[in-house]
PDB file of N, CA and C in Angstrom:
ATOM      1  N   UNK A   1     -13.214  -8.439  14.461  1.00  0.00           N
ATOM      2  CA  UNK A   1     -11.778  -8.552  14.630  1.00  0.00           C
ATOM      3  C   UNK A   1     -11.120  -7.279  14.103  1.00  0.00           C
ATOM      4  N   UNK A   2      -9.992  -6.822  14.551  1.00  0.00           N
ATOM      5  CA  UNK A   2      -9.637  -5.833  14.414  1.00  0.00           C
ATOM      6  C   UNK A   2      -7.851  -5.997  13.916  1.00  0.00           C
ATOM      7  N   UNK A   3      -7.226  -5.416  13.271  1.00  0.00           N
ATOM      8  CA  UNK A   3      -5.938  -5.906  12.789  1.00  0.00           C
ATOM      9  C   UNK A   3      -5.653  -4.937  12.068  1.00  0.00           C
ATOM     10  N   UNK A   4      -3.443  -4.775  12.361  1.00  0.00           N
ATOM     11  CA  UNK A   4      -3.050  -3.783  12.084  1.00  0.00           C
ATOM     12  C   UNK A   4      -1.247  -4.314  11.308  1.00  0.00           C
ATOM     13  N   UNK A   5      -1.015  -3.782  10.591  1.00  0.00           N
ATOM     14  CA  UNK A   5       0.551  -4.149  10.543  1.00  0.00           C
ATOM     15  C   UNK A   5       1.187  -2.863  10.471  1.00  0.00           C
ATOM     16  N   UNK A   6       2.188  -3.223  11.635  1.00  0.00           N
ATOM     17  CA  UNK A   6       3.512  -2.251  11.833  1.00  0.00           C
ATOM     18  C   UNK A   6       5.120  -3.083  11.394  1.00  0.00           C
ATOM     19  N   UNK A   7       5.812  -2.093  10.765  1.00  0.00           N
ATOM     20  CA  UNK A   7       7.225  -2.761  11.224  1.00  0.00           C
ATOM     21  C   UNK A   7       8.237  -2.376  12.583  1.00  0.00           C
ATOM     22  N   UNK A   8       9.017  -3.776  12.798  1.00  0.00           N
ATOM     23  CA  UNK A   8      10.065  -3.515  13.494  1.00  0.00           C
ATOM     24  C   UNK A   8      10.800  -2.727  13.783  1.00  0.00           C
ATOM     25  N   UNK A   9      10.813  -1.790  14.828  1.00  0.00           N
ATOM     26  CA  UNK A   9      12.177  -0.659  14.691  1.00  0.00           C
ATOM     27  C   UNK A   9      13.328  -1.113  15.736  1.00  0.00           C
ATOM     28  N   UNK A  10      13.118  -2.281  16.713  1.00  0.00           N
ATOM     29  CA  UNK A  10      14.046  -2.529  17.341  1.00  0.00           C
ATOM     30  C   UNK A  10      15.622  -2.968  15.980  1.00  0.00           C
ATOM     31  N   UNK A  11      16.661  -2.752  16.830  1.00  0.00           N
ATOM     32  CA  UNK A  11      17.594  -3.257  16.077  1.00  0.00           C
ATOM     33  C   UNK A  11      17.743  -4.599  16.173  1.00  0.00           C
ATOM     34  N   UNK A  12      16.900  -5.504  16.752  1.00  0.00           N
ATOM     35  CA  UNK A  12      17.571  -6.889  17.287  1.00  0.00           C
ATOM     36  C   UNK A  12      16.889  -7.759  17.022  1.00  0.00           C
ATOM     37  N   UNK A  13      15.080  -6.832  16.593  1.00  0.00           N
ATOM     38  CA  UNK A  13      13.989  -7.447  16.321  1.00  0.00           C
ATOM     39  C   UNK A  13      13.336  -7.486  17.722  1.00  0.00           C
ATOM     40  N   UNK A  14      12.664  -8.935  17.602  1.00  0.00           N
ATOM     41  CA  UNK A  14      11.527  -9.269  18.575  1.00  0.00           C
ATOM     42  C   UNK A  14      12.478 -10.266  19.153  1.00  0.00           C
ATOM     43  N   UNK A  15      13.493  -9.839  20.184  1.00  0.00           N
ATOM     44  CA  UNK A  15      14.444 -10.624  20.791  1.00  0.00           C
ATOM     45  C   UNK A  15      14.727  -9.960  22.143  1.00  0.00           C
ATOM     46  N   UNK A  16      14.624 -10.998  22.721  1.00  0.00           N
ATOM     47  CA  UNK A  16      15.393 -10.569  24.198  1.00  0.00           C
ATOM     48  C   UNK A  16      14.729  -9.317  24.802  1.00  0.00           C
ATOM     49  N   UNK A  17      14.923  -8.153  25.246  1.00  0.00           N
ATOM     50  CA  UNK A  17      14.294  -6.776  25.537  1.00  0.00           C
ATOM     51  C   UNK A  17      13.391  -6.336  24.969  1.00  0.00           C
ATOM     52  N   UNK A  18      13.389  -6.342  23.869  1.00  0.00           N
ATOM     53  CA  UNK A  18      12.099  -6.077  22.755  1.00  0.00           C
ATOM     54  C   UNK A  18      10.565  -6.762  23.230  1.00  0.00           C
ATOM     55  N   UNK A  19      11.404  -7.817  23.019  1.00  0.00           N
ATOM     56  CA  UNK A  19      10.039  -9.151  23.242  1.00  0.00           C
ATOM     57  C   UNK A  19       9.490  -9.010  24.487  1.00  0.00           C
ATOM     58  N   UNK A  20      10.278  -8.904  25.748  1.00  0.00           N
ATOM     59  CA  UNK A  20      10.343  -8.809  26.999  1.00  0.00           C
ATOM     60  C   UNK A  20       9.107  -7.657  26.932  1.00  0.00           C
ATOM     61  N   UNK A  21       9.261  -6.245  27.160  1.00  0.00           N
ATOM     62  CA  UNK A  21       8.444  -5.280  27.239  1.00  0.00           C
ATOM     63  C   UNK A  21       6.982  -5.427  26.071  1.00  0.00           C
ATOM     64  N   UNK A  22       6.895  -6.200  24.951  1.00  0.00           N
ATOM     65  CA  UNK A  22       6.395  -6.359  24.563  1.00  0.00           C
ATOM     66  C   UNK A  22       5.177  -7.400  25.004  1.00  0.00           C
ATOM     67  N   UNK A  23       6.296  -8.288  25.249  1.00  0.00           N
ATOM     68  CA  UNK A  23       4.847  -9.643  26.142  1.00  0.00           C
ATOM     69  C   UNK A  23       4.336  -8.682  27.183  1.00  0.00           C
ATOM     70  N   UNK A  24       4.867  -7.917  28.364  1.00  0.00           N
ATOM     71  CA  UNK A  24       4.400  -7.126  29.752  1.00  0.00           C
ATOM     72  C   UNK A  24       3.427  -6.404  29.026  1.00  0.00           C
ATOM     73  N   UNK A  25       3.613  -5.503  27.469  1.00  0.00           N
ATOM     74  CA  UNK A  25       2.542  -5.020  27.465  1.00  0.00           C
ATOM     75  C   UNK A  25       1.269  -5.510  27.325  1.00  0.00           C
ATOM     76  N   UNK A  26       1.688  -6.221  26.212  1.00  0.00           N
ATOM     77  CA  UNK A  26       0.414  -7.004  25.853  1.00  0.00           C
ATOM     78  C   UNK A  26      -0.349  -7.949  26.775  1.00  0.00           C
ATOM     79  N   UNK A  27       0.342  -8.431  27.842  1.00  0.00           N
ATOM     80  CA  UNK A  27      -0.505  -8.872  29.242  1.00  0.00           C
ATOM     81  C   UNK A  27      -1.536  -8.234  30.126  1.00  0.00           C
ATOM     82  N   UNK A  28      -0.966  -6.719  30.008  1.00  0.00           N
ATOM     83  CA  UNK A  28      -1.718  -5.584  30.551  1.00  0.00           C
ATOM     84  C   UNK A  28      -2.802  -5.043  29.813  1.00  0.00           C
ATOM     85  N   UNK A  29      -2.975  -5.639  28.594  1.00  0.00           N
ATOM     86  CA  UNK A  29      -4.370  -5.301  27.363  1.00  0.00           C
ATOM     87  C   UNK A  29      -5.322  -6.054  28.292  1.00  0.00           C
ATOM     88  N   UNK A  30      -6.560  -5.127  28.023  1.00  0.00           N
ATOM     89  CA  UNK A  30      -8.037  -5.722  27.567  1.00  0.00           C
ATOM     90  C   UNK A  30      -8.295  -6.843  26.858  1.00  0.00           C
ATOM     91  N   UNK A  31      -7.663  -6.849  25.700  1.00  0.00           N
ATOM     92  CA  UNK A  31      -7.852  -8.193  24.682  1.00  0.00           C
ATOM     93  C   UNK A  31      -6.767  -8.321  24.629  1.00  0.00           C
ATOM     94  N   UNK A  32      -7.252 -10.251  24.284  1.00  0.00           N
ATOM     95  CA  UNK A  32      -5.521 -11.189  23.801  1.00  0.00           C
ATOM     96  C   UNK A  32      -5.140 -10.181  22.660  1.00  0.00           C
ATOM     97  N   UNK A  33      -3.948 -10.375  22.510  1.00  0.00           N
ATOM     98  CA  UNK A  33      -3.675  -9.827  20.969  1.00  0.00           C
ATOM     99  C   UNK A  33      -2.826 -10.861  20.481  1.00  0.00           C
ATOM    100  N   UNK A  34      -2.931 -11.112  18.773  1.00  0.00           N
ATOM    101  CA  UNK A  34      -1.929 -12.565  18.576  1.00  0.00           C
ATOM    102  C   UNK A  34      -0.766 -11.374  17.418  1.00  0.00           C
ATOM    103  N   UNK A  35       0.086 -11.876  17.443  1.00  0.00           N
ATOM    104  CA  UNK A  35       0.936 -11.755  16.121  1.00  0.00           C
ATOM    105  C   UNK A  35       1.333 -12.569  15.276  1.00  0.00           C
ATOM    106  N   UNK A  36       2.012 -11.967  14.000  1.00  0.00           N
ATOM    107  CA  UNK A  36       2.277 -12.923  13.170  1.00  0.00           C
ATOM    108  C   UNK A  36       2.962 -11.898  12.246  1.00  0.00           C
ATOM    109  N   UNK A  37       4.077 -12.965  11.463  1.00  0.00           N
ATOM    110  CA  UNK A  37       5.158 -12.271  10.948  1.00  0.00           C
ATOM    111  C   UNK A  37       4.492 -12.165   9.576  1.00  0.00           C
ATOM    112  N   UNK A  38       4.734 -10.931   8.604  1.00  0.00           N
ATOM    113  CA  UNK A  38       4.382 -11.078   7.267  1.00  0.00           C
ATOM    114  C   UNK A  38       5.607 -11.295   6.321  1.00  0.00           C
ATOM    115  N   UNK A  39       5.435 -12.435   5.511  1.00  0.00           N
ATOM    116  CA  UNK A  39       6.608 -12.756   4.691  1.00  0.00           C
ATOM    117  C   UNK A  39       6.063 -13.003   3.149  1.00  0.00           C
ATOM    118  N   UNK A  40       6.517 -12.103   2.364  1.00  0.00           N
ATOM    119  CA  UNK A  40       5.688 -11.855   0.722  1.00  0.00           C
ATOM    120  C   UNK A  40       4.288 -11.764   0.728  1.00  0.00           C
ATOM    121  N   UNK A  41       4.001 -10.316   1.762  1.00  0.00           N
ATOM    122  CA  UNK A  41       2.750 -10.425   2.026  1.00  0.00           C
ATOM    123  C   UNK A  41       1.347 -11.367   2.837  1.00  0.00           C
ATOM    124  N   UNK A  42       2.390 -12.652   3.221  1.00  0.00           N
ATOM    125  CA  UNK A  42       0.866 -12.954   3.910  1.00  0.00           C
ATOM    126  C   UNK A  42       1.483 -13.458   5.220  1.00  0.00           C
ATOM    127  N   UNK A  43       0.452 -13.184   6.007  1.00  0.00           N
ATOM    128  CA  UNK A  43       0.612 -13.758   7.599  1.00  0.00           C
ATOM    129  C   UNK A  43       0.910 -14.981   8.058  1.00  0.00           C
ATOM    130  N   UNK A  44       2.244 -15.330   8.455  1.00  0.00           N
ATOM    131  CA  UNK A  44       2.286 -16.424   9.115  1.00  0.00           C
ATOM    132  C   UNK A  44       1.476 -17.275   9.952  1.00  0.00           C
ATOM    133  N   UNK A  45       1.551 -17.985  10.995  1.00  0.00           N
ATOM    134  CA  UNK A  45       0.772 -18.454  11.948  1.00  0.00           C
ATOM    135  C   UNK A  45       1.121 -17.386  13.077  1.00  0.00           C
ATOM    136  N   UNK A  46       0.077 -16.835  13.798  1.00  0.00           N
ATOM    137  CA  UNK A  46      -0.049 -15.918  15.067  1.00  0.00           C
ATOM    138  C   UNK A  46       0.483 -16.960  16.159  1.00  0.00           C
ATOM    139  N   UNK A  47       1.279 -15.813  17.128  1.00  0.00           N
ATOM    140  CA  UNK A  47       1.226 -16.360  18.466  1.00  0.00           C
ATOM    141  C   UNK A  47       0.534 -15.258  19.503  1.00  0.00           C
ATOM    142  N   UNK A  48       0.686 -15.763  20.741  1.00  0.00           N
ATOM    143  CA  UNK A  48       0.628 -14.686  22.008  1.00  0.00           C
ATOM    144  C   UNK A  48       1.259 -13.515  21.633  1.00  0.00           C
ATOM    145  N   UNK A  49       0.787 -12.148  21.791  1.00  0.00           N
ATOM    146  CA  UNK A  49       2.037 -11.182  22.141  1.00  0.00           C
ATOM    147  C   UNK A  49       1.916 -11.050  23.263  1.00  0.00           C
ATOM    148  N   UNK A  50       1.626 -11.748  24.008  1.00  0.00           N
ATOM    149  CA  UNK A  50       1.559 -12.198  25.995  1.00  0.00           C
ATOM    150  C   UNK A  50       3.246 -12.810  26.295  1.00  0.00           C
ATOM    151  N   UNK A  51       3.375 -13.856  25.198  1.00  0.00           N
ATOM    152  CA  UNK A  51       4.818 -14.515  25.224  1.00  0.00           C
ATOM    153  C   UNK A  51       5.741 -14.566  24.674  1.00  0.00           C
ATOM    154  N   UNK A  52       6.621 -14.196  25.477  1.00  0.00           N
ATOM    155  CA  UNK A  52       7.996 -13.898  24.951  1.00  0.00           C
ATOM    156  C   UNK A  52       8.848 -15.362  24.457  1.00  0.00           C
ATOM    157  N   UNK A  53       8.447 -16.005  24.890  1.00  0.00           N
ATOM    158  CA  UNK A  53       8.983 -16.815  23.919  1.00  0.00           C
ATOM    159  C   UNK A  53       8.262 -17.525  22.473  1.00  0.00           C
ATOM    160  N   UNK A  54       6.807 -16.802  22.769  1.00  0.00           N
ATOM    161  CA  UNK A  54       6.135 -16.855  20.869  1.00  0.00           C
ATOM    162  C   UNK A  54       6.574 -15.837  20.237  1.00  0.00           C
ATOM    163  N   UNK A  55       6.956 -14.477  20.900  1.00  0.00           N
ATOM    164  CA  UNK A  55       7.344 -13.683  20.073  1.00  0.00           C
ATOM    165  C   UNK A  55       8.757 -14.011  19.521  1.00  0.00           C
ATOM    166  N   UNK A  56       9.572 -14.583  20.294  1.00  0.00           N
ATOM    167  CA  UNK A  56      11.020 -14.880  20.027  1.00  0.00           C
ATOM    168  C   UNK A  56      11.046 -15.763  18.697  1.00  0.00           C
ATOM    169  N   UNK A  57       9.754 -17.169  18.818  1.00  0.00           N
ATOM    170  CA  UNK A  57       9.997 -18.015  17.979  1.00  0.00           C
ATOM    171  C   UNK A  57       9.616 -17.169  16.173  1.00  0.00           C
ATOM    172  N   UNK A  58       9.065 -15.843  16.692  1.00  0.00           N
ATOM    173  CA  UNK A  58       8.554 -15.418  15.030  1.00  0.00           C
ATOM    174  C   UNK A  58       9.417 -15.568  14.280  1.00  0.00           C
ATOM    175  N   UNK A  59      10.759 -14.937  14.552  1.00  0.00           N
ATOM    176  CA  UNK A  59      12.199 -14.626  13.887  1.00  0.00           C
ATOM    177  C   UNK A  59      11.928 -13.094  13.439  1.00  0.00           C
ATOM    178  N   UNK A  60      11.038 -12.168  14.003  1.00  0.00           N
ATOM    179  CA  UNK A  60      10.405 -10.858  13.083  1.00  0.00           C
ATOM    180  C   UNK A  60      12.111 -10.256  13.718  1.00  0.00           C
ATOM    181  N   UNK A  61      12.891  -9.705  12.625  1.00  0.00           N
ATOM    182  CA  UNK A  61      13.976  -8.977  12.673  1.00  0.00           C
ATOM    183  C   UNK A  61      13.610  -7.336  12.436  1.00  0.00           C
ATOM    184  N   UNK A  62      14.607  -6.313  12.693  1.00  0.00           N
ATOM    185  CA  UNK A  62      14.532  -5.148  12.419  1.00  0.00           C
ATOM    186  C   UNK A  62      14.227  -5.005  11.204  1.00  0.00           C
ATOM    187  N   UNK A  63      13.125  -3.987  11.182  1.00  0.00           N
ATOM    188  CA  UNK A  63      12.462  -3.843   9.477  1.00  0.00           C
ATOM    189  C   UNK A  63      11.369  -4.686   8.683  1.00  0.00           C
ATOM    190  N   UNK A  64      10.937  -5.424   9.749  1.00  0.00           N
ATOM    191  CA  UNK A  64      10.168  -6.893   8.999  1.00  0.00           C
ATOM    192  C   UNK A  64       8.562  -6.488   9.412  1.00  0.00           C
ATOM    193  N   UNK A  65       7.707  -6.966   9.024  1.00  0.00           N
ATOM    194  CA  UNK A  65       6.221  -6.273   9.043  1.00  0.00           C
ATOM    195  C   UNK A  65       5.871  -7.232   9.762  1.00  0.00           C
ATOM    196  N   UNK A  66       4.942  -7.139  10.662  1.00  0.00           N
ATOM    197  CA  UNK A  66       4.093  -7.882  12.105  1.00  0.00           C
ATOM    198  C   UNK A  66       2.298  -7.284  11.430  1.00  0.00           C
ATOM    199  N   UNK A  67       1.763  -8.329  11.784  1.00  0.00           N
ATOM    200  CA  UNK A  67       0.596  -7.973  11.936  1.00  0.00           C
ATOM    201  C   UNK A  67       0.091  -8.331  13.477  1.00  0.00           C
ATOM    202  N   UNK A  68      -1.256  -7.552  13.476  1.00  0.00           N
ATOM    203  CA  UNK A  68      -1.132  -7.640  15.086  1.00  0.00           C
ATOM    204  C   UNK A  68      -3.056  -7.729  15.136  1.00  0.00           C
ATOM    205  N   UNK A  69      -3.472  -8.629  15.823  1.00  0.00           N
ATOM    206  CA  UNK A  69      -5.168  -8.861  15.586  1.00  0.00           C
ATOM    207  C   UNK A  69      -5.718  -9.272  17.129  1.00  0.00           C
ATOM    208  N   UNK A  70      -6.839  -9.157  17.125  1.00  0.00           N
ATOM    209  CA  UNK A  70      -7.344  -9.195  18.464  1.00  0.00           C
ATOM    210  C   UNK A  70      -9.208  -8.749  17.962  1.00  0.00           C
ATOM    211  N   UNK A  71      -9.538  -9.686  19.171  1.00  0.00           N
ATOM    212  CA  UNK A  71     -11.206  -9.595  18.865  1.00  0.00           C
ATOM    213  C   UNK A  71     -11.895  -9.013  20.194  1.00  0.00           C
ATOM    214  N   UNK A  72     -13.257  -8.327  19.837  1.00  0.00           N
ATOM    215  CA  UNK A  72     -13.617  -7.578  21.182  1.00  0.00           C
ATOM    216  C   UNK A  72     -13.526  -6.318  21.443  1.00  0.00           C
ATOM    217  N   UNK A  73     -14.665  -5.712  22.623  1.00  0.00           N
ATOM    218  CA  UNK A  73     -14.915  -4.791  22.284  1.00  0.00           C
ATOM    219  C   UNK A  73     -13.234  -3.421  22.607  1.00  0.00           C
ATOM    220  N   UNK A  74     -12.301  -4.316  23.034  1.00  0.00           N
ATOM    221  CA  UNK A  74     -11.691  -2.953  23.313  1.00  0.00           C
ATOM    222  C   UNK A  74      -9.883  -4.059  22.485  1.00  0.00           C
ATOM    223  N   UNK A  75     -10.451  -4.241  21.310  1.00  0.00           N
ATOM    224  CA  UNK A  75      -9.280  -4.667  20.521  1.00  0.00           C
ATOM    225  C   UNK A  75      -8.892  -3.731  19.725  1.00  0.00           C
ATOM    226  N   UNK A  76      -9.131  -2.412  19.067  1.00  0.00           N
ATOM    227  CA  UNK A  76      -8.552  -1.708  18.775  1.00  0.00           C
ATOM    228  C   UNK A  76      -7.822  -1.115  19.601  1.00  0.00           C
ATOM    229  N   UNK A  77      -8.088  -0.625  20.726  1.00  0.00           N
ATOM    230  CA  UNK A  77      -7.204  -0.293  21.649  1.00  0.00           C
ATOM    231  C   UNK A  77      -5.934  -1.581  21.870  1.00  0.00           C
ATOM    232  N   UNK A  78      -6.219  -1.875  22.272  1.00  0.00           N
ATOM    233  CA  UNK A  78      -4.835  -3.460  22.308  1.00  0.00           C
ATOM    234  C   UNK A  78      -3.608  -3.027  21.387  1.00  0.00           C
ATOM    235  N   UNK A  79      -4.666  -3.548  20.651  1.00  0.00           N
ATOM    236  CA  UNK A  79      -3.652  -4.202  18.925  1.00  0.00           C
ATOM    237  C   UNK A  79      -2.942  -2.495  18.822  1.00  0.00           C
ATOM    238  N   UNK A  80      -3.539  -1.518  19.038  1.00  0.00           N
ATOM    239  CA  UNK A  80      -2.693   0.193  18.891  1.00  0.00           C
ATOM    240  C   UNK A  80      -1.775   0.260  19.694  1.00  0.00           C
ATOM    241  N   UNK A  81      -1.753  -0.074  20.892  1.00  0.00           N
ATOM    242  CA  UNK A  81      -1.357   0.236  21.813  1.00  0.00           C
ATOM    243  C   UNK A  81       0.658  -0.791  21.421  1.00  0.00           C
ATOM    244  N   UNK A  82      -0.074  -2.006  21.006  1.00  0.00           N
ATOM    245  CA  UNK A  82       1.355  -2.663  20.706  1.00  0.00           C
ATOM    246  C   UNK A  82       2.032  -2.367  19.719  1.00  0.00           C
ATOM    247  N   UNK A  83       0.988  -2.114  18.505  1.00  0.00           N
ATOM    248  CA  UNK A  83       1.780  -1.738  17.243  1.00  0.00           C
ATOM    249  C   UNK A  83       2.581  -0.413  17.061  1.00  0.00           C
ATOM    250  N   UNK A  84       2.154   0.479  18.118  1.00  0.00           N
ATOM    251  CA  UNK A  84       2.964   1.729  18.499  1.00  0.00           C
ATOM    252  C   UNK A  84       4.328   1.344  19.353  1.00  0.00           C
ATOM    253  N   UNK A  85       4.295   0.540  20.180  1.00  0.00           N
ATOM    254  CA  UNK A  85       5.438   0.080  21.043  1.00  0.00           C
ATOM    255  C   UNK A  85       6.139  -1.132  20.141  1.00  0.00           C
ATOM    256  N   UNK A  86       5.964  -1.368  19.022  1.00  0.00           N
ATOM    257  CA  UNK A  86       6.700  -2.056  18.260  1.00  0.00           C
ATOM    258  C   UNK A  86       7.082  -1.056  17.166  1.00  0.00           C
ATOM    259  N   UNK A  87       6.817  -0.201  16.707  1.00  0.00           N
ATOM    260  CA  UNK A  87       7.187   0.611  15.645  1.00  0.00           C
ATOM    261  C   UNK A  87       8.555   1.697  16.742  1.00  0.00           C
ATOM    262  N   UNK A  88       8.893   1.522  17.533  1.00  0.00           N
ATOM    263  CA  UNK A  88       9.610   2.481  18.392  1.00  0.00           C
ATOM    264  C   UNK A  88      10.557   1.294  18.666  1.00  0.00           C
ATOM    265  N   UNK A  89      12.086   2.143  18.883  1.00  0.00           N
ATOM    266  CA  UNK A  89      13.367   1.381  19.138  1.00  0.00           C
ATOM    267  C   UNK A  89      13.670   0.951  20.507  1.00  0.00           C
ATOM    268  N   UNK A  90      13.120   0.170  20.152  1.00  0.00           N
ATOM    269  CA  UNK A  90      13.277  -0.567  22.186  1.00  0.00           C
ATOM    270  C   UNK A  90      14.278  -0.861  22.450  1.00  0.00           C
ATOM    271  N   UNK A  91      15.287  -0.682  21.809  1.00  0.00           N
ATOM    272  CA  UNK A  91      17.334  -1.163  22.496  1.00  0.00           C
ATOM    273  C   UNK A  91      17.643   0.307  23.073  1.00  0.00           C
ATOM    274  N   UNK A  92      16.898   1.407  22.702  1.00  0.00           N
ATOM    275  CA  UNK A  92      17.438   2.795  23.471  1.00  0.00           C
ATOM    276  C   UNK A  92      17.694   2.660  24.661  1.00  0.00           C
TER     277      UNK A  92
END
């Protein structure tokens, strides 16, 4: 398993547009990838980053730490690929 935490740079969080381009990417991975919000350090329960409405239900706001995990042989690629498109301001 492979796993990474980035924070939020959208202003709005993992809402609406954010989430949107986010599920498309993560559909287009090699491997599932799950997320999960970190709150005083430990990982919530993961969802899809396939769905925009698991990502919606995280509540991950601007500035808040995501971890991002995925198993298989091309899950580092995945899990990079999102945690880079989540560390970037997707309301531009």
């Amino acid at each position: 398993m492979y796993q990474r935490r980035t924070l939020v740079a959208s202003s709005v969080g993992l809402h609406a547009r954010p989430a949107g381009l986010v599920a498309k990417t993560a559909a287009g991975q090699p491997a599932k990838v799950r997320i999960a919000k970190i709150t005083a350090g430990v990982a919530g329960d993961p969802v899809d980053a396939a769905s925009v409405l698991g990502l919606m239900t995280l509540g991950a706001a601007h500035g808040d730490e995501v971890e991002l995990t995925a198993e298989g042989d091309a899950a580092q690629e995945s899990v990079d690929a999102l945690a880079e498109l989540i560390a970037q301001d997707l309301d531009a």
